[in-house]
C-alpha positions as MATLAB code, in Angstrom:
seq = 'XXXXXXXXXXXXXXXXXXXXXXXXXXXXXXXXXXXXXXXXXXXXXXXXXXXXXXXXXXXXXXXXXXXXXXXXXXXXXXXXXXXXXXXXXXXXXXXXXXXXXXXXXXXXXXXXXXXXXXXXXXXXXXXXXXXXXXXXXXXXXXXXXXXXXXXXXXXXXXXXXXXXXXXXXXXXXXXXXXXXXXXXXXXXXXXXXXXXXXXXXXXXXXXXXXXXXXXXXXXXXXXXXXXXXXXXXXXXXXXXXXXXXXXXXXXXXXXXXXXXXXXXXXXXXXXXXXXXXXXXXXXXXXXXXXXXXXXXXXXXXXXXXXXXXXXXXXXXXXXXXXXXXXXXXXXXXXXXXXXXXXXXXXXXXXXXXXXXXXXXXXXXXXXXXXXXXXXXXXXXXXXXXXXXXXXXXXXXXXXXXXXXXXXXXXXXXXXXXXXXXXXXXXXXXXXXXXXXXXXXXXXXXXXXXXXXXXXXXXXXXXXXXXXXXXXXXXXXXXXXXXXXXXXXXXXXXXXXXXXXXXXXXXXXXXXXXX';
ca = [
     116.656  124.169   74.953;
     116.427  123.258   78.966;
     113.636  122.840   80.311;
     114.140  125.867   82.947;
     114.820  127.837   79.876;
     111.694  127.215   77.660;
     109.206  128.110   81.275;
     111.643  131.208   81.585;
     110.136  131.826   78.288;
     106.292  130.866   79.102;
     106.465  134.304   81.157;
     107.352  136.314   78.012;
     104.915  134.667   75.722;
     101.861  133.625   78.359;
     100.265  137.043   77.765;
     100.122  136.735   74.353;
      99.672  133.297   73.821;
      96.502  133.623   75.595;
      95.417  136.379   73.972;
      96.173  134.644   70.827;
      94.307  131.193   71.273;
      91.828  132.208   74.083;
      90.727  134.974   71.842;
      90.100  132.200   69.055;
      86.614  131.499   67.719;
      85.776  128.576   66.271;
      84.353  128.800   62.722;
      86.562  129.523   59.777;
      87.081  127.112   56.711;
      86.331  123.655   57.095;
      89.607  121.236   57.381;
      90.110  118.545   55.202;
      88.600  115.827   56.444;
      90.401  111.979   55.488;
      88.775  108.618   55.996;
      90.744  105.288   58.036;
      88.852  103.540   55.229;
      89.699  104.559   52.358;
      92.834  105.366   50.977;
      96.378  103.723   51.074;
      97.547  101.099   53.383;
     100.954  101.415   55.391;
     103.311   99.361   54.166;
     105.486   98.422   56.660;
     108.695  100.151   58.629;
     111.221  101.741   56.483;
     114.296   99.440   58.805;
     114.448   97.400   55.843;
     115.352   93.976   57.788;
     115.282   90.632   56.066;
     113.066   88.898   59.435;
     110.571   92.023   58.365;
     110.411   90.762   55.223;
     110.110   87.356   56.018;
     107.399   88.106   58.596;
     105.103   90.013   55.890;
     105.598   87.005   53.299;
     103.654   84.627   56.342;
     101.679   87.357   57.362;
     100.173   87.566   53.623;
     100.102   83.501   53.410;
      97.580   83.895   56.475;
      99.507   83.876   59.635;
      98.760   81.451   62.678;
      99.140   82.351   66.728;
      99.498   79.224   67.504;
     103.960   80.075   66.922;
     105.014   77.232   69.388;
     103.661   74.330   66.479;
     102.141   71.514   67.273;
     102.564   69.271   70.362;
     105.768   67.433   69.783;
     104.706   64.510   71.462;
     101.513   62.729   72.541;
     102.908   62.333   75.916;
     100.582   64.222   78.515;
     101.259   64.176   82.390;
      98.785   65.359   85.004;
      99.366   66.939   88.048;
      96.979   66.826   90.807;
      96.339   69.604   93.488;
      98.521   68.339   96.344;
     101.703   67.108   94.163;
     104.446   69.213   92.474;
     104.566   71.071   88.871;
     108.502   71.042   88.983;
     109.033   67.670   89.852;
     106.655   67.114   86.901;
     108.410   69.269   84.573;
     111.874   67.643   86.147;
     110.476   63.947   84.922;
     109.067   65.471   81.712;
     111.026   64.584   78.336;
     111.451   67.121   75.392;
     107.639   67.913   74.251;
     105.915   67.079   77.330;
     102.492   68.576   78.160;
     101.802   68.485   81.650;
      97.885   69.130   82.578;
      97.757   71.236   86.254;
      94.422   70.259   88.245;
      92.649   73.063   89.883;
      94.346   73.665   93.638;
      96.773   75.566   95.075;
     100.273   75.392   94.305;
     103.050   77.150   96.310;
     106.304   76.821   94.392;
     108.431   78.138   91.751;
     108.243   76.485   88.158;
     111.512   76.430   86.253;
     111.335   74.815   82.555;
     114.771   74.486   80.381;
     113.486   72.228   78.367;
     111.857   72.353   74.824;
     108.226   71.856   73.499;
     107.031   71.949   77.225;
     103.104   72.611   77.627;
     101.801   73.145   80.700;
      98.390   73.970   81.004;
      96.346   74.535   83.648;
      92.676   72.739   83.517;
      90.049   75.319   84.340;
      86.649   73.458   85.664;
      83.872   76.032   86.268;
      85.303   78.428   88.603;
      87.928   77.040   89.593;
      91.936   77.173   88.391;
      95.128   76.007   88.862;
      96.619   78.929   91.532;
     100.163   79.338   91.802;
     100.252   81.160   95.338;
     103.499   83.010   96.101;
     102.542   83.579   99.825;
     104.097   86.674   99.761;
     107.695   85.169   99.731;
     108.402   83.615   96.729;
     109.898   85.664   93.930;
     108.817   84.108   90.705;
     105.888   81.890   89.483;
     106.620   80.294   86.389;
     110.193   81.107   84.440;
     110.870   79.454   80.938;
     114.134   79.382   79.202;
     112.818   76.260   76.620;
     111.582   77.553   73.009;
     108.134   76.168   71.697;
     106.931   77.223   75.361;
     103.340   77.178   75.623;
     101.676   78.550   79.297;
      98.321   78.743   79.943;
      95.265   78.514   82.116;
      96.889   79.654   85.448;
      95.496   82.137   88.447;
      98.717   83.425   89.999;
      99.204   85.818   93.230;
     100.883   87.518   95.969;
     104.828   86.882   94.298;
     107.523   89.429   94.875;
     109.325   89.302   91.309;
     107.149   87.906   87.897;
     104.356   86.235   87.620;
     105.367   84.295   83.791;
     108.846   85.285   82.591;
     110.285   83.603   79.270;
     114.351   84.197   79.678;
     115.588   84.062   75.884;
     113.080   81.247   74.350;
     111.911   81.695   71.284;
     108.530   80.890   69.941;
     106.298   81.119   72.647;
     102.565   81.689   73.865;
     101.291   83.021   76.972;
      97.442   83.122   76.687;
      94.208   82.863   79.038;
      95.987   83.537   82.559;
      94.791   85.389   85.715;
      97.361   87.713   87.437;
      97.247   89.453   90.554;
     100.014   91.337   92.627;
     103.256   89.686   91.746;
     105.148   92.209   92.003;
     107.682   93.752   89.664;
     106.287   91.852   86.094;
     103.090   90.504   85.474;
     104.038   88.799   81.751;
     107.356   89.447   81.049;
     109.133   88.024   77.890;
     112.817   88.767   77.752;
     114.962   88.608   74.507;
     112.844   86.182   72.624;
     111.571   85.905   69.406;
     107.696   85.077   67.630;
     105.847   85.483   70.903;
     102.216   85.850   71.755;
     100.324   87.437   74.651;
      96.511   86.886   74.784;
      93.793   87.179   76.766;
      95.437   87.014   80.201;
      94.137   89.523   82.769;
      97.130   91.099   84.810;
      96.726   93.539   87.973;
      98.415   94.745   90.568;
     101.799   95.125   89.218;
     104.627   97.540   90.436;
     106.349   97.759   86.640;
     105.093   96.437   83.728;
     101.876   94.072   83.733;
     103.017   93.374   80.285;
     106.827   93.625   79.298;
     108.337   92.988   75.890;
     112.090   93.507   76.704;
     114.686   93.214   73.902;
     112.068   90.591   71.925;
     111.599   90.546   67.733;
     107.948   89.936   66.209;
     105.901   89.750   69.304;
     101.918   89.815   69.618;
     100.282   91.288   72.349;
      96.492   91.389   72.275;
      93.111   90.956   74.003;
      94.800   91.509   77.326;
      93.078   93.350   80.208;
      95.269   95.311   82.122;
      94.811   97.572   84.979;
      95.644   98.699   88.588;
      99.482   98.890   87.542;
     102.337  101.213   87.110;
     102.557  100.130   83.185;
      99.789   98.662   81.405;
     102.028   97.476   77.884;
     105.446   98.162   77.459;
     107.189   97.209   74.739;
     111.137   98.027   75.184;
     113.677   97.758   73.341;
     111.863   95.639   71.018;
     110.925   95.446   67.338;
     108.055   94.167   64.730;
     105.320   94.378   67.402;
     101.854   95.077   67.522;
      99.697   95.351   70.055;
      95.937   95.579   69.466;
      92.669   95.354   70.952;
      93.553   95.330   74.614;
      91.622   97.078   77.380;
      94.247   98.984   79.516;
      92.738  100.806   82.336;
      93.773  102.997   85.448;
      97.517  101.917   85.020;
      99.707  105.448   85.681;
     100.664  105.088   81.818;
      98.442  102.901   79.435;
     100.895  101.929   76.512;
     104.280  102.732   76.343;
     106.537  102.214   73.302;
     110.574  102.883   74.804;
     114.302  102.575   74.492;
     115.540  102.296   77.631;
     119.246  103.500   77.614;
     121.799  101.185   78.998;
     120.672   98.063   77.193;
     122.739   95.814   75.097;
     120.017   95.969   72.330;
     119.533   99.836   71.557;
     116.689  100.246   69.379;
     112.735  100.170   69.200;
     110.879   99.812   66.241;
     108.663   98.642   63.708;
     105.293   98.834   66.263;
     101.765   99.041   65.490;
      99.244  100.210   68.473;
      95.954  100.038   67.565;
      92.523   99.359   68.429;
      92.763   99.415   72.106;
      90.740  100.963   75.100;
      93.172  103.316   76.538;
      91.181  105.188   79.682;
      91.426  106.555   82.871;
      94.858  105.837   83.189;
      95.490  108.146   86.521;
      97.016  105.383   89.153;
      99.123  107.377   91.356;
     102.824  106.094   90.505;
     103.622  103.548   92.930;
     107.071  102.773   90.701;
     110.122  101.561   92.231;
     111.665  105.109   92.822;
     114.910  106.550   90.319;
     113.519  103.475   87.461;
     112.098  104.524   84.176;
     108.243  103.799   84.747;
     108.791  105.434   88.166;
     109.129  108.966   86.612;
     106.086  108.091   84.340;
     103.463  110.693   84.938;
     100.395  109.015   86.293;
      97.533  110.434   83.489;
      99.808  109.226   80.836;
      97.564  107.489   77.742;
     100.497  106.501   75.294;
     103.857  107.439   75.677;
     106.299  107.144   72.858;
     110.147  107.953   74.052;
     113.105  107.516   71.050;
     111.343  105.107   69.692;
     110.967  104.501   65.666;
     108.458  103.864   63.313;
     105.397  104.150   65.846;
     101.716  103.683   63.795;
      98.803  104.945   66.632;
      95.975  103.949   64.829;
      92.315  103.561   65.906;
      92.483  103.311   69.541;
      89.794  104.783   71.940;
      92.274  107.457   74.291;
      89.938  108.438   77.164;
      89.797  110.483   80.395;
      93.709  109.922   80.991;
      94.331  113.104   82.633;
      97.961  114.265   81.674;
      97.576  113.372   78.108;
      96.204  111.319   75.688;
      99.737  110.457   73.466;
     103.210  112.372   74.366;
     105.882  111.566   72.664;
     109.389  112.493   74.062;
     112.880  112.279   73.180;
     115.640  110.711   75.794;
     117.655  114.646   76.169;
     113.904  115.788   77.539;
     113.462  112.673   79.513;
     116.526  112.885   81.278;
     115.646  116.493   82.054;
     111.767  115.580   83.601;
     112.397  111.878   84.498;
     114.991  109.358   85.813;
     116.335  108.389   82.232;
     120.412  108.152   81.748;
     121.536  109.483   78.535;
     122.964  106.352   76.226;
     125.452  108.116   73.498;
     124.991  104.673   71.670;
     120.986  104.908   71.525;
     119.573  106.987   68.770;
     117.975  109.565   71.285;
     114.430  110.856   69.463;
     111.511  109.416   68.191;
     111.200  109.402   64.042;
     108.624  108.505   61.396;
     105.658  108.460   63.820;
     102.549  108.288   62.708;
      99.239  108.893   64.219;
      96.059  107.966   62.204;
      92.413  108.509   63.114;
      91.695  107.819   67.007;
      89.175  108.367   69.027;
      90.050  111.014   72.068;
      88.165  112.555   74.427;
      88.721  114.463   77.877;
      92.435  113.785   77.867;
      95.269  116.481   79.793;
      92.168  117.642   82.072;
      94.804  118.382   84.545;
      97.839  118.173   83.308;
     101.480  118.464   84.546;
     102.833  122.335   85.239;
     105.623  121.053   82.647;
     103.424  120.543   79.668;
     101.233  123.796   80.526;
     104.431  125.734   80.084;
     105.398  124.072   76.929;
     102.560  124.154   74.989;
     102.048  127.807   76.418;
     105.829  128.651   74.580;
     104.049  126.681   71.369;
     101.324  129.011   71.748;
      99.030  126.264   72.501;
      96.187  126.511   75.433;
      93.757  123.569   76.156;
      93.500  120.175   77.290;
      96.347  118.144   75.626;
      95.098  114.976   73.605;
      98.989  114.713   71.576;
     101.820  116.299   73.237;
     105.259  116.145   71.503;
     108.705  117.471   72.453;
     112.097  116.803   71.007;
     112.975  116.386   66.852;
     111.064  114.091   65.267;
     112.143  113.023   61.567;
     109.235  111.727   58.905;
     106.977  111.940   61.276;
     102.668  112.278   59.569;
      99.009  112.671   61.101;
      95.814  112.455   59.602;
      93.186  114.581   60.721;
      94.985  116.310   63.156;
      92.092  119.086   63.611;
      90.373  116.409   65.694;
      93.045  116.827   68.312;
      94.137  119.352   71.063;
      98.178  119.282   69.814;
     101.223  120.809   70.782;
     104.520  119.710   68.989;
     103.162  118.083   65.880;
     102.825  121.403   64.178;
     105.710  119.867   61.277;
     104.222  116.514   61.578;
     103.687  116.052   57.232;
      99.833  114.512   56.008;
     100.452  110.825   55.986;
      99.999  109.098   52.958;
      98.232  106.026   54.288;
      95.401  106.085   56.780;
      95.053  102.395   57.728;
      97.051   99.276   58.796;
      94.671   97.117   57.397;
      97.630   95.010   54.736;
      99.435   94.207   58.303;
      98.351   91.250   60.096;
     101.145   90.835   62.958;
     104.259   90.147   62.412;
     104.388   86.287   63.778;
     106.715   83.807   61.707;
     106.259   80.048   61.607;
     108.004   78.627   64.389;
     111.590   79.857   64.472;
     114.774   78.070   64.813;
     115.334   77.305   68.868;
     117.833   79.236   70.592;
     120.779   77.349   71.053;
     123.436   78.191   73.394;
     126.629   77.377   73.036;
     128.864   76.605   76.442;
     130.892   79.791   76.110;
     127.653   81.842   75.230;
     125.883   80.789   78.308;
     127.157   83.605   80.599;
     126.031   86.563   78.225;
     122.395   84.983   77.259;
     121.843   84.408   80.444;
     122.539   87.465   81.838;
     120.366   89.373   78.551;
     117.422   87.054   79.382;
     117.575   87.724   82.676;
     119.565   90.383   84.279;
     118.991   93.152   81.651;
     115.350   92.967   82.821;
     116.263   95.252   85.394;
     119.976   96.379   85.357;
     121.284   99.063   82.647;
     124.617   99.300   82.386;
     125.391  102.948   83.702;
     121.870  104.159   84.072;
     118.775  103.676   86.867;
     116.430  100.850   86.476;
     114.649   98.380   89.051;
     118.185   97.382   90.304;
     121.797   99.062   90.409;
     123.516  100.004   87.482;
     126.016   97.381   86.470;
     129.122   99.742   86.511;
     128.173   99.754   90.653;
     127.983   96.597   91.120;
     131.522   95.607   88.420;
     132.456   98.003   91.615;
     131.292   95.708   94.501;
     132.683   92.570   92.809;
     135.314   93.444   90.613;
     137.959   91.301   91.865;
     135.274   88.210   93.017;
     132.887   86.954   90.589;
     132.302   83.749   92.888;
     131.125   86.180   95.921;
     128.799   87.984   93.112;
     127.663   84.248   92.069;
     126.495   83.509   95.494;
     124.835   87.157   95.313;
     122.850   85.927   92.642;
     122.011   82.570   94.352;
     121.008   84.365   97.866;
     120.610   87.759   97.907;
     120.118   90.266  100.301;
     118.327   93.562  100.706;
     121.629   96.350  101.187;
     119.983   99.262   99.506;
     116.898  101.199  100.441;
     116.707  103.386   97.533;
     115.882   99.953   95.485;
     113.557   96.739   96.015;
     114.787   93.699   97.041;
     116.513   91.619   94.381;
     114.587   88.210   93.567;
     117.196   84.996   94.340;
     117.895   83.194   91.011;
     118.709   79.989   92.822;
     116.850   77.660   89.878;
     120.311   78.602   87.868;
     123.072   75.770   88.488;
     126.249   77.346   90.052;
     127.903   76.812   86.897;
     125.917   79.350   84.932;
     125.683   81.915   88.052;
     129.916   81.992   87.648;
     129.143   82.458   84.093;
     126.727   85.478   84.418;
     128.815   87.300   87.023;
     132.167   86.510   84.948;
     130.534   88.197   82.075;
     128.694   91.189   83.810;
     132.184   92.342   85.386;
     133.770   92.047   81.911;
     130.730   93.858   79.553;
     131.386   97.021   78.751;
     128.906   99.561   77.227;
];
């Protein structure tokens, strides 16, 4: 049913429904009341993958964050405040780690190496700043596995602060981010990741974005004063737990995003976090996905699979605590492009005890008229809309709900069995030479172009449009661009990428196909 037709209905039913839950008393039998700790434990997602596997056999040895190994070398280079991190990382052999000196340092850091380490040296108050200016477009982009980056203050960038482009095995802890622009952390197609205790604010996306990444950790991050606090897109076998994610426009999201070349998210675990106050106006690049995100928004789940929302504290977000929405909704309410090859609703969620309190205070018109047609009045902490297969709740009498009304008991209440999903280190990505045109353009350009549908940048079908017939004018593009549209933000130059692999990438983004 359309959205225009199910308000068309709240006038039939708005009479009644009021009468019917405003003339409510509380009272009545006592519901069944079911403790997080006792009972079973979840067991993991029903995809049934051998790396899931795999990744609970290490998890139950006694898994390790530390996924990048060991230093490969005892070779350690410093850099003092007044020289150059890339000309250090240039010099550096495989399994160099480079030590960064407090100061300020205004440049772009590039690694395509392996085992590289660079640390910054904190001394008191005082860190190792990469300072954008305001002109540069990245800080610090990795496309090396067994990456480790840590220790850094960065600011005032127009693309990503710390953006791994297909590396695997990495760890991005203990950074300070501020205003750089589209990403704060953002890995991209990677596998056995970690994201701790960095501090990210300011960002007009994502200030933490798992795009199209396998078994990824993302925890004790503060997060705050951005569109999206944690997204994880397109991504599988990740948890993210015990972050405090604050006055964002939506706290946690869990998405597919139709359009990518990887069309499924699953396998995550959210739990444990400090999700409040969540109300940021959306300052969103308009027509992208976070920029129809309504700003209130605690958790918001959107076609993705095998969801556990377990024990987080959901406070004073003002649209809703959790919604959960398929794509054929979003595209109705939101900027989202239908994807006919993307699964389009959200199955076997499952929501376990949280703690929620003064969510949906004032809440969107859209979700007053739908839970009004579910005859459902109040302040929203769980809104739900669109099928949802083998979905459970516990407890669900400690909610305000609309939509979960066939959500079945679950039979688990805790996570407690999983640990993360983190593997020993994992083999490094290689690339082979006729490869290096499509991982390239998934580690990088699939950040932010879909291939039919609205993102941060054009749709790919525009620009195969633009360029069809000149993939060495879309290579220079690439190299230098240039603002043409103002219905989208400026496209970051990828200049670090030798000319060889910007042919590549254009060749292959005016042959892909859906």
């Amino acid at each position: 049913m359309s959205i225009g037709r199910i308000l068309a209905v709240v006038l039939v039913v708005a009479a009644f429904a009021a009468g019917l839950q405003f003339g409510k008393k509380t009272g009545g039998s006592a519901p069944v009341v079911t403790a997080s700790g006792s009972g079973a434990s979840y067991s993991g997602s029903t995809a049934g993958e051998a790396d899931v596997a795999a990744a609970k056999e290490y998890m139950m040895q006694g898994s390790s964050k530390f996924v990048a190994g060991p230093p490969m070398s005892d070779v350690v280079v410093t850099v003092k405040d007044g020289e150059s991190i890339q000309e250090a990382v240039i010099a550096a052999e495989t399994g160099t780690t480079i030590h960064v000196m407090p100061g300020t340092y205004n440049e772009t850091v590039y690694i395509d190496k392996d085992g590289i380490r660079l640390i910054g040296i904190v001394q008191g108050s005082e860190r190792a700043t990469l300072h954008g200016e305001g002109t540069l477009n990245d800080a610090i982009l990795f496309s090396g596995n067994n990456i480790v980056v840590e220790g850094f203050l960065i600011t005032q960038y127009k693309g990503n602060a710390i953006m791994s482009q297909a590396g695997n095995n990495f760890e991005i802890r203990d950074n300070i981010i501020v205003d750089t622009g589209v990403y704060g952390i953002f890995p991209q197609l990677g596998t056995n990741g970690v994201i701790e205790h960095n501090v990210v604010s300011g960002i007009e996306d994502a200030a933490i974005y798992v795009g199209m990444s396998d078994n990824i950790h993302v925890a004790y991050n503060e997060v705050f004063d951005s569109v999206a606090g944690i997204e994880i897109e397109n991504s599988r076998h990740a948890i993210v737990e015990s972050n405090f994610v604050y006055n964002n426009t939506g706290g946690v999201l869990a998405f597919i995003t139709p359009g990518l070349p990887i069309k499924t998210t699953y396998d995550v675990i959210i739990r444990n976090n400090w999700i409040s106050d969540n109300n940021t106006p959306n300052f969103g690049a308009p027509g992208s996905t976070v920029g129809g995100i309504p700003a209130g928004t605690g958790i918001m789940i959107m076609a993705a699979d095998d969801v556990v929302v377990e024990g987080n504290i959901i406070t004073n977000n003002k649209t809703v605590g959790i919604m959960t929405v398929d794509h054929n909704t979003a595209a109705e309410l939101t900027n989202v492009t239908i994807d006919p090859e993307a699964d389009p609703n959200s199955d076997r969620l499952m929501i376990l005890n949280n703690t929620m309190h003064n969510n949906g205070y004032d809440t969107i018109p859209e979700i007053t008229g739908l839970m009004l047609a579910d005859l459902k009045t109040g302040n929203p902490d769980i809104f739900a809309i669109g099928p949802s297969n083998g979905s459970c709740i516990i407890n669900r009498h400690r909610y305000v709900h609309s939509g979960i009304d066939d959500y079945a008991e679950c039979a688990f209440t805790n996570t407690s069995t999983i640990g993360n999903y983190l593997m020993p280190p994992v083999a490094p990505r290689v690339i082979e030479p006729g490869e290096r045109g499509k991982i390239a353009y998934l580690g990088i350009c699939a950040g932010c172009h879909t291939y039919e549908g609205r993102m941060i940048g054009p749709p790919v079908k525009i620009i195969q449009a633009l360029y069809m017939d000149n993939p060495h004018g879309l290579a220079q593009y690439i190299a230098a661009p240039v603002k043409k549209r103002e219905d989208y933000p400026e496209m970051p130059k990828q200049d670090y990428l030798d000319e060889e692999t910007r042919l590549a990438v254009a060749e292959y983004m005016l042959s892909v196909t859906r």
